[in-house]
Amino acid sequence: MRLKILLSNDDGVDAPGLNALADRLEDLGEVWVVAPDRERSAASHAISLHRPLRIEQLGARRFSVDGTPCDCVYVGLHHLMDGDPAVVVGGINHGANLGNDVLYSGTLAAAMEGALFGFPAVAVSSATSDRDGDFSLAAEIGAKVIASVLERPMHPGVLLNVNVPKGPPGEIPGIKLCRLGYTDWADAVGVRHDPRDKPYYWIGGERAGHDAIVDSDINAHNQGYITVTPIHYDLTDYRSFAFVRDLRIDGYQNIPDTLGNGPLDYPTVRQRKS
């Protein structure tokens, strides 16, 4: 029996990047595509709790959902698939997902939703953002990374964030393990007026640069490397334990903890009900 792969994204079920990766992953296993029915970029880890979802089957093991990327992975895991996936994949994202931008990415969140349930997870992004662009290199690299992931176990709750630069393969110096960097965006709220003179707003300005953090994914990506960053959902800042222990709140005593100065073990992940 062929292993199963669950694939989603935030650019929509018809996105060329998703389809390019789906084609390459067919060499590795049975690909299940469950993706948003429209563009859902920057949806982050939002999930729909206060409205019903509509699901349309577009073909064999191919579905669109009128919800967020996380909705797609959730219904894929718990309703649509006829067995557990060997890996949950987000991508190919149209545009890089680097540094603090990963907090907004629906493609990253789709993969993280799989990681939260204990499945190996990979997010693949390309520097190519044009829908008419060539995603073949990112699909090739993404499939190779995923094939390697399938050969050995990953830590639970972890996803690999893979970013593939533009350019011919011969000009890419290699693949590099990186930490997340930090991108600075210009603060901007654009104000417009509709034909009835009522204001409406666009948020988000232009990219204003990035911090020169050693071994960051942004620096390496700008140098032409393929970058891989392992990301865990545990957002605890272990460096701040001492600061929190020194907090004094009138009327309440500080209770001793057993956390030490760092992570003793990864938090457990949710288990899928059989």
Short mmCIF file of C-alpha atoms in Angstrom, two decimals:
data_model
loop_
_atom_site.label_atom_id
_atom_site.label_comp_id
_atom_site.label_asym_id
_atom_site.label_seq_id
_atom_site.Cartn_x
_atom_site.Cartn_y
_atom_site.Cartn_z
CA MET A 1 0.00 0.00 0.00
CA ARG A 2 1.36 3.42 -0.96
CA LEU A 3 1.89 5.96 1.81
CA LYS A 4 -0.41 8.96 1.93
CA ILE A 5 0.55 12.64 1.71
CA LEU A 6 -1.80 15.47 2.70
CA LEU A 7 -1.12 18.68 0.76
CA SER A 8 -2.59 22.15 1.32
CA ASN A 9 -1.61 25.81 0.88
CA ASP A 10 -2.91 29.37 1.30
CA ASP A 11 -2.81 30.46 -2.36
CA GLY A 12 -5.83 28.37 -3.30
CA VAL A 13 -6.56 24.98 -4.80
CA ASP A 14 -5.84 26.19 -8.36
CA ALA A 15 -2.45 27.70 -7.50
CA PRO A 16 0.34 26.62 -9.88
CA GLY A 17 2.75 26.12 -6.98
CA LEU A 18 0.47 23.62 -5.27
CA ASN A 19 -0.13 21.73 -8.49
CA ALA A 20 3.57 21.58 -9.34
CA LEU A 21 4.35 20.07 -5.94
CA ALA A 22 1.41 17.67 -6.11
CA ASP A 23 2.72 16.30 -9.41
CA ARG A 24 6.20 15.70 -7.97
CA LEU A 25 4.89 14.12 -4.78
CA GLU A 26 2.97 11.49 -6.74
CA ASP A 27 6.34 9.75 -7.12
CA LEU A 28 6.50 9.38 -3.33
CA GLY A 29 2.95 8.38 -2.45
CA GLU A 30 -0.77 8.90 -2.76
CA VAL A 31 -1.34 12.66 -2.70
CA TRP A 32 -4.49 14.08 -1.11
CA VAL A 33 -5.02 17.75 -2.00
CA VAL A 34 -7.30 19.64 0.39
CA ALA A 35 -6.89 23.38 -0.18
CA PRO A 36 -8.83 26.65 0.09
CA ASP A 37 -11.22 27.46 -2.73
CA ARG A 38 -9.65 30.92 -3.05
CA GLU A 39 -6.64 33.00 -2.03
CA ARG A 40 -6.20 32.83 1.76
CA SER A 41 -2.71 34.27 2.16
CA ALA A 42 -1.84 35.62 5.63
CA ALA A 43 -4.65 33.58 7.22
CA SER A 44 -2.13 32.33 9.78
CA HIS A 45 -3.53 29.59 12.06
CA ALA A 46 -7.14 30.77 11.93
CA ILE A 47 -9.80 28.09 12.09
CA SER A 48 -13.54 28.49 11.41
CA LEU A 49 -15.65 27.89 14.51
CA HIS A 50 -18.69 30.10 13.93
CA ARG A 51 -19.84 29.20 10.43
CA PRO A 52 -20.30 25.99 8.42
CA LEU A 53 -17.74 24.86 5.85
CA ARG A 54 -18.52 23.85 2.27
CA ILE A 55 -16.39 21.14 0.67
CA GLU A 56 -16.32 20.39 -3.05
CA GLN A 57 -14.69 17.32 -4.56
CA LEU A 58 -12.82 18.33 -7.70
CA GLY A 59 -11.33 14.97 -8.60
CA ALA A 60 -9.85 11.83 -7.12
CA ARG A 61 -8.37 12.78 -3.72
CA ARG A 62 -8.73 16.49 -4.59
CA PHE A 63 -10.97 18.83 -2.59
CA SER A 64 -11.59 22.54 -2.15
CA VAL A 65 -12.83 24.04 1.12
CA ASP A 66 -14.35 27.50 1.60
CA GLY A 67 -12.25 28.02 4.70
CA THR A 68 -8.75 28.65 5.95
CA PRO A 69 -5.69 26.49 5.31
CA CYS A 70 -6.02 25.04 8.82
CA ASP A 71 -9.66 24.22 8.15
CA CYS A 72 -8.48 22.29 5.10
CA VAL A 73 -5.94 20.22 7.00
CA TYR A 74 -8.36 19.60 9.85
CA VAL A 75 -11.15 18.26 7.63
CA GLY A 76 -8.60 16.37 5.56
CA LEU A 77 -7.26 14.55 8.61
CA HIS A 78 -10.55 13.97 10.38
CA HIS A 79 -13.09 13.55 7.59
CA LEU A 80 -11.81 13.21 4.03
CA MET A 81 -8.77 10.94 4.12
CA ASP A 82 -9.22 7.19 4.46
CA GLY A 83 -6.11 6.80 6.59
CA ASP A 84 -3.32 8.70 8.29
CA PRO A 85 -0.83 10.64 6.16
CA ALA A 86 2.87 9.88 6.38
CA VAL A 87 3.51 13.62 6.11
CA VAL A 88 1.49 16.86 5.98
CA VAL A 89 2.78 19.41 3.47
CA GLY A 90 2.05 23.10 2.91
CA GLY A 91 3.02 24.64 -0.42
CA ILE A 92 4.38 25.55 -2.74
CA ASN A 93 3.76 29.05 -1.41
CA HIS A 94 3.89 31.83 -3.99
CA GLY A 95 6.60 33.93 -2.35
CA ALA A 96 9.12 33.24 0.39
CA ASN A 97 8.09 32.66 4.00
CA LEU A 98 11.03 33.88 6.05
CA GLY A 99 11.71 35.25 9.51
CA ASN A 100 8.81 36.68 11.48
CA ASP A 101 6.61 36.50 8.38
CA VAL A 102 6.03 32.82 9.21
CA LEU A 103 3.64 33.99 11.95
CA TYR A 104 1.23 35.26 9.28
CA SER A 105 1.58 32.49 6.71
CA GLY A 106 -1.37 30.22 6.05
CA THR A 107 0.90 27.80 4.23
CA LEU A 108 3.10 27.42 7.32
CA ALA A 109 0.01 27.09 9.50
CA ALA A 110 -1.37 24.30 7.31
CA ALA A 111 1.79 22.29 7.89
CA MET A 112 1.81 23.19 11.59
CA GLU A 113 -1.76 21.92 11.96
CA GLY A 114 -0.46 18.54 10.85
CA ALA A 115 2.48 18.79 13.24
CA LEU A 116 0.10 19.53 16.12
CA PHE A 117 -1.42 16.09 15.57
CA GLY A 118 1.97 14.40 15.62
CA PHE A 119 2.53 14.02 11.88
CA PRO A 120 5.81 14.94 10.17
CA ALA A 121 5.27 18.30 8.47
CA VAL A 122 7.01 20.35 5.79
CA ALA A 123 6.23 23.80 4.37
CA VAL A 124 7.73 24.70 0.98
CA SER A 125 7.91 28.26 -0.35
CA SER A 126 9.39 29.73 -3.50
CA ALA A 127 10.83 33.19 -4.02
CA THR A 128 8.75 33.17 -7.20
CA SER A 129 5.48 34.93 -6.39
CA ASP A 130 4.12 35.37 -9.92
CA ARG A 131 1.37 32.83 -10.67
CA ASP A 132 2.85 32.53 -14.16
CA GLY A 133 6.30 31.80 -12.73
CA ASP A 134 8.28 28.57 -12.86
CA PHE A 135 7.79 26.45 -9.74
CA SER A 136 9.58 23.37 -11.05
CA LEU A 137 12.77 23.92 -9.04
CA ALA A 138 10.89 24.49 -5.78
CA ALA A 139 8.80 21.38 -6.49
CA GLU A 140 11.94 19.33 -7.11
CA ILE A 141 13.67 20.55 -3.95
CA GLY A 142 10.51 20.23 -1.87
CA ALA A 143 9.96 16.65 -3.01
CA LYS A 144 13.57 15.75 -2.20
CA VAL A 145 13.32 17.22 1.30
CA ILE A 146 10.05 15.40 1.91
CA ALA A 147 11.54 12.13 0.65
CA SER A 148 14.38 12.55 3.15
CA VAL A 149 11.92 13.32 5.96
CA LEU A 150 10.05 10.09 5.21
CA GLU A 151 13.22 8.06 5.70
CA ARG A 152 13.64 8.81 9.41
CA PRO A 153 11.48 10.02 12.31
CA MET A 154 11.17 13.71 13.19
CA HIS A 155 10.59 15.17 16.63
CA PRO A 156 6.84 15.47 17.25
CA GLY A 157 5.31 18.91 16.86
CA VAL A 158 8.00 20.11 14.44
CA LEU A 159 7.73 21.33 10.86
CA LEU A 160 10.55 22.04 8.43
CA ASN A 161 10.25 25.43 6.74
CA VAL A 162 11.90 25.21 3.32
CA ASN A 163 12.51 28.27 1.13
CA VAL A 164 13.81 27.96 -2.41
CA PRO A 165 15.40 31.01 -4.11
CA LYS A 166 15.01 32.11 -7.69
CA GLY A 167 17.68 31.34 -10.23
CA PRO A 168 19.03 28.41 -12.22
CA PRO A 169 19.88 25.31 -10.13
CA GLY A 170 23.55 25.63 -11.07
CA GLU A 171 23.76 29.02 -9.35
CA ILE A 172 22.40 27.83 -5.99
CA PRO A 173 25.38 27.30 -3.65
CA GLY A 174 23.64 24.71 -1.47
CA ILE A 175 21.16 24.05 1.30
CA LYS A 176 21.59 25.67 4.71
CA LEU A 177 20.19 25.11 8.20
CA CYS A 178 19.02 28.50 9.50
CA ARG A 179 17.27 30.23 12.36
CA LEU A 180 14.38 32.59 11.76
CA GLY A 181 15.35 36.16 10.93
CA TYR A 182 13.41 39.39 11.31
CA THR A 183 11.85 41.42 8.50
CA ASP A 184 10.94 45.07 9.04
CA TRP A 185 7.88 46.38 7.25
CA ALA A 186 6.95 50.02 6.81
CA ASP A 187 3.98 50.87 9.01
CA ALA A 188 1.16 51.99 6.78
CA VAL A 189 -2.61 52.17 6.66
CA GLY A 190 -3.91 53.32 3.30
CA VAL A 191 -7.16 55.27 3.44
CA ARG A 192 -9.48 55.31 0.42
CA HIS A 193 -13.07 56.42 -0.13
CA ASP A 194 -15.82 54.56 -1.93
CA PRO A 195 -18.25 56.26 -4.38
CA ARG A 196 -20.43 57.23 -1.41
CA ASP A 197 -17.43 58.86 0.26
CA LYS A 198 -17.26 56.27 3.04
CA PRO A 199 -13.68 55.45 4.05
CA TYR A 200 -12.13 52.01 3.69
CA TYR A 201 -8.62 50.87 4.54
CA TRP A 202 -5.70 48.80 3.24
CA ILE A 203 -3.11 47.73 5.79
CA GLY A 204 0.54 46.90 5.18
CA GLY A 205 3.42 48.87 3.75
CA GLU A 206 6.51 48.01 1.75
CA ARG A 207 9.33 45.84 3.04
CA ALA A 208 11.75 48.18 4.83
CA GLY A 209 14.68 45.81 5.27
CA HIS A 210 15.75 43.10 7.67
CA ASP A 211 18.01 42.64 10.67
CA ALA A 212 21.47 41.25 9.91
CA ILE A 213 21.11 38.20 12.15
CA VAL A 214 23.92 35.67 11.77
CA ASP A 215 22.73 32.40 10.18
CA SER A 216 19.20 33.74 9.70
CA ASP A 217 17.01 32.36 6.94
CA ILE A 218 16.64 35.84 5.45
CA ASN A 219 20.38 36.42 5.14
CA ALA A 220 20.97 32.97 3.66
CA HIS A 221 18.05 33.32 1.25
CA ASN A 222 19.40 36.66 0.02
CA GLN A 223 22.74 34.93 -0.58
CA GLY A 224 21.04 32.39 -2.82
CA TYR A 225 20.86 29.39 -0.49
CA ILE A 226 18.01 26.96 -0.06
CA THR A 227 17.10 27.44 3.60
CA VAL A 228 15.63 24.93 6.04
CA THR A 229 14.44 25.99 9.49
CA PRO A 230 12.88 23.58 12.00
CA ILE A 231 9.94 25.26 13.75
CA HIS A 232 8.07 24.06 16.83
CA TYR A 233 4.71 25.31 18.06
CA ASP A 234 6.07 25.82 21.59
CA LEU A 235 6.45 29.62 21.76
CA THR A 236 7.67 29.66 25.35
CA ASP A 237 10.55 32.11 25.87
CA TYR A 238 12.78 30.13 28.20
CA ARG A 239 15.17 33.08 28.58
CA SER A 240 12.46 34.95 30.49
CA PHE A 241 11.93 32.37 33.24
CA ALA A 242 14.05 34.32 35.73
CA PHE A 243 12.18 37.55 34.94
CA VAL A 244 8.80 35.91 35.54
CA ARG A 245 9.98 34.24 38.75
CA ASP A 246 10.88 37.69 40.09
CA LEU A 247 7.42 39.13 39.45
CA ARG A 248 5.60 40.22 42.58
CA ILE A 249 1.80 40.45 42.55
CA ASP A 250 0.10 41.75 45.69
CA GLY A 251 -2.07 39.15 47.35
CA TYR A 252 -0.56 36.16 45.57
CA GLN A 253 2.50 34.10 46.39
CA ASN A 254 4.93 32.80 43.81
CA ILE A 255 4.61 29.01 43.61
CA PRO A 256 7.88 27.12 43.02
CA ASP A 257 8.16 25.48 39.61
CA THR A 258 10.18 22.58 38.23
CA LEU A 259 11.02 24.10 34.86
CA GLY A 260 14.68 24.80 35.49
CA ASN A 261 16.26 27.12 32.95
CA GLY A 262 15.09 25.55 29.73
CA PRO A 263 12.94 22.93 28.05
CA LEU A 264 13.18 19.55 29.74
CA ASP A 265 11.21 17.93 26.94
CA TYR A 266 8.93 18.91 24.11
CA PRO A 267 5.28 19.37 25.02
CA THR A 268 3.10 16.52 23.87
CA VAL A 269 1.09 16.85 20.67
CA ARG A 270 -2.55 16.04 20.18
CA GLN A 271 -3.31 12.49 19.18
CA ARG A 272 -5.77 11.67 16.44
CA LYS A 273 -8.77 9.69 17.63
CA SER A 274 -9.13 6.38 15.85
#
